[in-house]
Tab-separated table of C-alpha atoms in Angstrom:
chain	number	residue	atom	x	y	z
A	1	UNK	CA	145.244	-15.575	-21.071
A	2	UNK	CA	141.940	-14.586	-21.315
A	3	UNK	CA	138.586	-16.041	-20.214
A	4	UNK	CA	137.738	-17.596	-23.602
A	5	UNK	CA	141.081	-19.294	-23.873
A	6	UNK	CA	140.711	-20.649	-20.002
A	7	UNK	CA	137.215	-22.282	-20.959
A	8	UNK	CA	138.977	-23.548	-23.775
A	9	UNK	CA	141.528	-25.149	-21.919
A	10	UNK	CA	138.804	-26.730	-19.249
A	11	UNK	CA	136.938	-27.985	-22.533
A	12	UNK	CA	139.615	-28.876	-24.240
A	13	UNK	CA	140.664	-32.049	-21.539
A	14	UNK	CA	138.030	-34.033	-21.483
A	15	UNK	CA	137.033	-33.333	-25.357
A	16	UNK	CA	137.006	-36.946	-26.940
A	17	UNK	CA	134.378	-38.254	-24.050
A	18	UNK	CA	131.108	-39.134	-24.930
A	19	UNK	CA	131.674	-37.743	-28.538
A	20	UNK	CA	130.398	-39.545	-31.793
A	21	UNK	CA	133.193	-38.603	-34.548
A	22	UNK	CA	131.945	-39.151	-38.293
A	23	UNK	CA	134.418	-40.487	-40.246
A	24	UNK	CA	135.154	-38.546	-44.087
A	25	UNK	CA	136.752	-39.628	-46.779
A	26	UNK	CA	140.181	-36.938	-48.236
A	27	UNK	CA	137.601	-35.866	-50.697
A	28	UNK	CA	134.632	-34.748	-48.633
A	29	UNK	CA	134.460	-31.822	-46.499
A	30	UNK	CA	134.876	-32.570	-43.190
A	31	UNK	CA	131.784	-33.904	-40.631
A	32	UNK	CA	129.293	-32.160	-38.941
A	33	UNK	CA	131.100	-32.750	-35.309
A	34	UNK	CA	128.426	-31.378	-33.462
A	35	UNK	CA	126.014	-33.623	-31.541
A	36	UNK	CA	123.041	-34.830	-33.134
A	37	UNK	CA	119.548	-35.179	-31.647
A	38	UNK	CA	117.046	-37.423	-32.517
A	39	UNK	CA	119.326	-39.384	-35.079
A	40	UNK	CA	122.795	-39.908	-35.465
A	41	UNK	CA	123.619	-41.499	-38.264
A	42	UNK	CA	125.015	-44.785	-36.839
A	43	UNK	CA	124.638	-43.303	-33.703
A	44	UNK	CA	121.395	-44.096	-32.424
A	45	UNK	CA	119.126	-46.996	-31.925
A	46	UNK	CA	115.476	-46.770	-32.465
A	47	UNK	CA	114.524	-46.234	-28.538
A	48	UNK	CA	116.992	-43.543	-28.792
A	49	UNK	CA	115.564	-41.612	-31.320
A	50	UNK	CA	111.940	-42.124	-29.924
A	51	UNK	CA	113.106	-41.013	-26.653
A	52	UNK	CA	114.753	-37.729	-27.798
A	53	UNK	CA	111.795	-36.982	-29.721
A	54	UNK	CA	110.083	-36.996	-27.250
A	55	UNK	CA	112.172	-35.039	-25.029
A	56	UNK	CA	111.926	-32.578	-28.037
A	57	UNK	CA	108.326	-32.396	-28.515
A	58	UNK	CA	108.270	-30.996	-24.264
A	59	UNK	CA	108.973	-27.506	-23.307
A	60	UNK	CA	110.612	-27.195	-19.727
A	61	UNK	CA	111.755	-23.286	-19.892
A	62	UNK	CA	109.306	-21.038	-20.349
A	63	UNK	CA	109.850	-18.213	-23.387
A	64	UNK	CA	110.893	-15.605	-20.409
A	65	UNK	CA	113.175	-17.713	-18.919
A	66	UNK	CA	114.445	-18.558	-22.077
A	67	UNK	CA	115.570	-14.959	-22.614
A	68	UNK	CA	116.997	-15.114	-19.412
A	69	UNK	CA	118.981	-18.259	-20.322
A	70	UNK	CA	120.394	-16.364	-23.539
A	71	UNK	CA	121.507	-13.498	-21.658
A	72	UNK	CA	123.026	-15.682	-18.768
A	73	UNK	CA	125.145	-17.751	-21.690
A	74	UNK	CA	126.303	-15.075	-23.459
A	75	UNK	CA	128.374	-13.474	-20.310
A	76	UNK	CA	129.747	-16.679	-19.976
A	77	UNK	CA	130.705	-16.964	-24.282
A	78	UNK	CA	130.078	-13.819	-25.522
A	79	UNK	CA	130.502	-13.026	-29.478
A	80	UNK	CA	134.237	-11.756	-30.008
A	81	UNK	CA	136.759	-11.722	-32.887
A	82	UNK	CA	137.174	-15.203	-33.103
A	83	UNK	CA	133.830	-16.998	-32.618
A	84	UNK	CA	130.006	-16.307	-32.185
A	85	UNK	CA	128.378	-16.111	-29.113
A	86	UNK	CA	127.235	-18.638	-26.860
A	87	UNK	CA	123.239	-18.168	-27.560
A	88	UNK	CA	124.618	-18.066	-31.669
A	89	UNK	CA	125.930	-21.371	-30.942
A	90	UNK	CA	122.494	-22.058	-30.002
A	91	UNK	CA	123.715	-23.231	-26.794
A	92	UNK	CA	120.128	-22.566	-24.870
A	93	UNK	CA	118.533	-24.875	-26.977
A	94	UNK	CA	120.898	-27.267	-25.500
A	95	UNK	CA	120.401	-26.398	-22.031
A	96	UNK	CA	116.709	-26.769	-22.469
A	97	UNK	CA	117.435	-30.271	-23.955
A	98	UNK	CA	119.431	-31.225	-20.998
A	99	UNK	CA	117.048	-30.223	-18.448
A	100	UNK	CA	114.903	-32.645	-20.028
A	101	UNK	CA	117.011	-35.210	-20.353
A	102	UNK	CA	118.548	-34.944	-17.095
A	103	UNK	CA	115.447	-33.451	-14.601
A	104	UNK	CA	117.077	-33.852	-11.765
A	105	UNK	CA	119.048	-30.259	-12.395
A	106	UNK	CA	115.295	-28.709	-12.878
A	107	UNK	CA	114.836	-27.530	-9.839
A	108	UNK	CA	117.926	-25.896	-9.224
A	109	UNK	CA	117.917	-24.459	-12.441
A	110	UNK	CA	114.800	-22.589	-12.398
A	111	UNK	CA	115.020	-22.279	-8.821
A	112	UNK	CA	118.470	-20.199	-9.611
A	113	UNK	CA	116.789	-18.222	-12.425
A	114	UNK	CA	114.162	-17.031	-9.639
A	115	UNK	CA	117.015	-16.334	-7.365
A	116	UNK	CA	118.412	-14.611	-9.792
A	117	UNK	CA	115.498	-12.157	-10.281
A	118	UNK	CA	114.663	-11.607	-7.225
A	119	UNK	CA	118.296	-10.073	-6.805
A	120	UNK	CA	116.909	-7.923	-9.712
A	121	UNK	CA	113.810	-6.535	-8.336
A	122	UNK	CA	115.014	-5.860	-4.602
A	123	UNK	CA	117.879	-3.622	-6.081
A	124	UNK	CA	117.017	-2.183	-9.157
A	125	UNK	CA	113.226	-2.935	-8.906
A	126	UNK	CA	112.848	-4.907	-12.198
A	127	UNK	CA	113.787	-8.441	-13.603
A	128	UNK	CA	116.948	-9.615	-14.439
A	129	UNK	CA	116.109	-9.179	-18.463
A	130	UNK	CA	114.656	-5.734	-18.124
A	131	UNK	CA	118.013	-4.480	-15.940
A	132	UNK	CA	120.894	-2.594	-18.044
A	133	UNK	CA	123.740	-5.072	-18.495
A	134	UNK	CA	125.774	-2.950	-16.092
A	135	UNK	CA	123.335	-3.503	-13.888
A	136	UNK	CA	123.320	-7.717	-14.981
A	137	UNK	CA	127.351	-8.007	-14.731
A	138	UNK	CA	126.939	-6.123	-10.845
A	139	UNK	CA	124.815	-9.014	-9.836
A	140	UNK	CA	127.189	-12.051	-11.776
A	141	UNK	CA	130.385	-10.232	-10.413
A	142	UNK	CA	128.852	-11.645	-7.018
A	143	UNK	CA	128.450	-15.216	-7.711
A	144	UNK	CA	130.841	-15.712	-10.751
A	145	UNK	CA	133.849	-16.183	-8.687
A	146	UNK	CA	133.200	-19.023	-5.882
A	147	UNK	CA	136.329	-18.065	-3.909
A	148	UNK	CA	135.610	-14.432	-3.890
A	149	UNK	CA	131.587	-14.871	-3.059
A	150	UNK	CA	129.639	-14.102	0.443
A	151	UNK	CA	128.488	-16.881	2.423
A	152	UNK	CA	124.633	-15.252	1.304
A	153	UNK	CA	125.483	-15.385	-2.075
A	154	UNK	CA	125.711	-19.229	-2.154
A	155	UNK	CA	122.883	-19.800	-4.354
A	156	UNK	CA	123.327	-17.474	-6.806
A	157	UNK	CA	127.074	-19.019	-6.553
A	158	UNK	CA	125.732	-22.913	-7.014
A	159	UNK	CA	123.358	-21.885	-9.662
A	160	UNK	CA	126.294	-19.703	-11.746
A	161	UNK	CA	128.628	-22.505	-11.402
A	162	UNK	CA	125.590	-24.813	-13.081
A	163	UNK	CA	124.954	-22.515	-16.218
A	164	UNK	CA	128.901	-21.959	-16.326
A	165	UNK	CA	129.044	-25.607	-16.576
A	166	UNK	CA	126.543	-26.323	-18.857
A	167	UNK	CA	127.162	-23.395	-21.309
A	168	UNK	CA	130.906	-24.844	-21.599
A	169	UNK	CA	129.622	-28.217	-22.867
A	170	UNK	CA	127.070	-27.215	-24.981
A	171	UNK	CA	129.204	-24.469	-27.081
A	172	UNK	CA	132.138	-26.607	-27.087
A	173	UNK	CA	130.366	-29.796	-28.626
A	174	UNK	CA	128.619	-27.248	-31.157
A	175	UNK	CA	130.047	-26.666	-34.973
A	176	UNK	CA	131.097	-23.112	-33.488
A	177	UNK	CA	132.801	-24.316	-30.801
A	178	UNK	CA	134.703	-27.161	-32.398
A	179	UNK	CA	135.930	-24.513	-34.872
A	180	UNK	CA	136.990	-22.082	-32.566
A	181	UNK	CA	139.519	-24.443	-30.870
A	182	UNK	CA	140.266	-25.902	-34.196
A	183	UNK	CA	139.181	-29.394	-33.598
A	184	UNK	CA	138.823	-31.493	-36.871
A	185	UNK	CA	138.121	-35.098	-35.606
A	186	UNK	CA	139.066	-38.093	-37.202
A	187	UNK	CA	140.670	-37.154	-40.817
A	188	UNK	CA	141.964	-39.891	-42.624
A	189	UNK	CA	145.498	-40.216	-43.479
A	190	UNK	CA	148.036	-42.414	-45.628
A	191	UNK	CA	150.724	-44.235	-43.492
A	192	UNK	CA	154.069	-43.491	-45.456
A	193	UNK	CA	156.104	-45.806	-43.594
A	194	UNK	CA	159.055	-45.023	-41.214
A	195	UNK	CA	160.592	-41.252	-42.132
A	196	UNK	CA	164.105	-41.205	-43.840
A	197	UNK	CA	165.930	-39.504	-41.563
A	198	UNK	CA	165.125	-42.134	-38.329
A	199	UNK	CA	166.477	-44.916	-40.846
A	200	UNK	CA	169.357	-43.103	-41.578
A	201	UNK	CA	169.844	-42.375	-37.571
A	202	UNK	CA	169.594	-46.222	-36.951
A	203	UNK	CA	171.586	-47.285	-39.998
A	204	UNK	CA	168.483	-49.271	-41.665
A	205	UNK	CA	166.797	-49.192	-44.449
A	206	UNK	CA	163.869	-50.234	-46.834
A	207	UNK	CA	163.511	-52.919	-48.736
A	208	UNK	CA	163.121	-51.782	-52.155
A	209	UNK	CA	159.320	-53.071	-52.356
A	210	UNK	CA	158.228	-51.233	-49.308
A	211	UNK	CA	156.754	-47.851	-50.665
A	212	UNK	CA	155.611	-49.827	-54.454
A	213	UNK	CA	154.216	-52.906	-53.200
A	214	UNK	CA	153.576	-52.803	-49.133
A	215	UNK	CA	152.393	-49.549	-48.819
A	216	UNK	CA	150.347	-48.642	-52.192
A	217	UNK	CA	147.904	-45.487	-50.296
A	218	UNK	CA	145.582	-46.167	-53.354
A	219	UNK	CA	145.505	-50.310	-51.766
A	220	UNK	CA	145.510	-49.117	-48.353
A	221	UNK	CA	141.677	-49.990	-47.983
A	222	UNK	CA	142.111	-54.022	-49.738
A	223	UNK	CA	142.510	-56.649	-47.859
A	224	UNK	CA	145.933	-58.140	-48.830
A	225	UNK	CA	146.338	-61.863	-50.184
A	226	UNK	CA	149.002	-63.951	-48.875
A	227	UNK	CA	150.717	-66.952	-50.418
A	228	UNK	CA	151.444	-70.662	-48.213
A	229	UNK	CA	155.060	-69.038	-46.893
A	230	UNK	CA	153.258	-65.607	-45.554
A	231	UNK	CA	154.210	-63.857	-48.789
A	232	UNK	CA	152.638	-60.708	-49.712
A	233	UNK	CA	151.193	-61.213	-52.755
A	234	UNK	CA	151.790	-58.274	-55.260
């Protein structure tokens, strides 16, 4: 199993939480899952909107360490055969968001971006962008695996394990990421009634209105009528 499908996994158990599915009707293509800022139909209230706006309208990450960010999210989801990469999925964007929305991780965040550098310059004597990505995957190889990492690397570890974290959620509640683990939401169905075979197995079966007259798909969204003995009413 590769990495990809391991970060799918971890995604993949917790993926209903805290999501917003649009409901579509058999005829329409199916909803924009991904997360909507500033307005989800049905999904926001008006302090909601005027509060993400705002949040929108700031810039915490500078443009450098916005570059950073890209490269940094793209060795945890890079582009492969299946599905873009992680800065594709615009998941920086989303990180800037959440530092925003969530300042409390700020500090560690930028302060791990410095860290981060200053790895850069004391061994190859330039910043982490301007460093081949040989030279990047060197440094991450010493703070991507927790178990593995010196007691000195802790930081770097602590601030790894943070964009790990956050890259996960933000490409995995993106359109890319709900398509590359094949997640379709809420699609309507019609209810067909109890299969054949499982009345045969029990020796039942239907009475002969069930499929004309109790379970008309085309009816399924009418309320039924009912007469004074709890009749269905054809």
């Amino acid at each position: 199993m590769n990495r990809r499908e391991n970060l799918k996994l971890l995604f993949a158990g917790s993926l209903g939480t805290g999501l917003v599915l649009t409901a579509c009707s058999p005829d329409e293509k199916l909803a924009d899952l991904s997360p909507k800022i500033g307005g989800t139909p049905g999904g926001r209230v008006p302090e909601e909107i005027e509060r993400d706006n705002s949040l929108l309208a700031g810039k915490f990450l500078t443009d450098p360490e916005m570059e950073q960010v890209k490269i940094l999210v793209d060795i945890v989801i890079p582009k492969d055969d299946v599905s873009p990469s992680a800065s594709e999925a615009k998941v920086p964007d989303y990180i800037e968001f959440m530092l925003k929305d969530q300042p409390g991780n700020q500090t560690a965040f930028r302060g791990g971006l410095m860290w981060l550098n200053l790895e850069a310059y004391e061994r190859f004597s330039k910043s982490f962008i301007e460093i081949s990505p040989s030279q990047r995957m060197e440094l991450i190889e010493e703070i991507a695996w927790p178990d593995k990492a010196k007691t000195e690397m802790g930081t770097g570890v602590r601030f790894f394990n943070l964009v790990r974290n956050m890259t996960v959620s933000g490409f995995y509640t993106s359109e890319i990421g709900f398509t590359d683990i094949g997640y379709a939401g809420n699609i309507p169905n019609v209810w067909e009634g109890v299969p054949q075979d499982v009345m045969d197995q029990y020796g039942l079966s239907l009475d002969e209105k069930y499929q004309s007259v109790y379970l008309k798909s085309e009816d399924r969204g009418t309320i039924p009528d009912w007469d004074d003995q709890g009749n269905l009413i054809a």
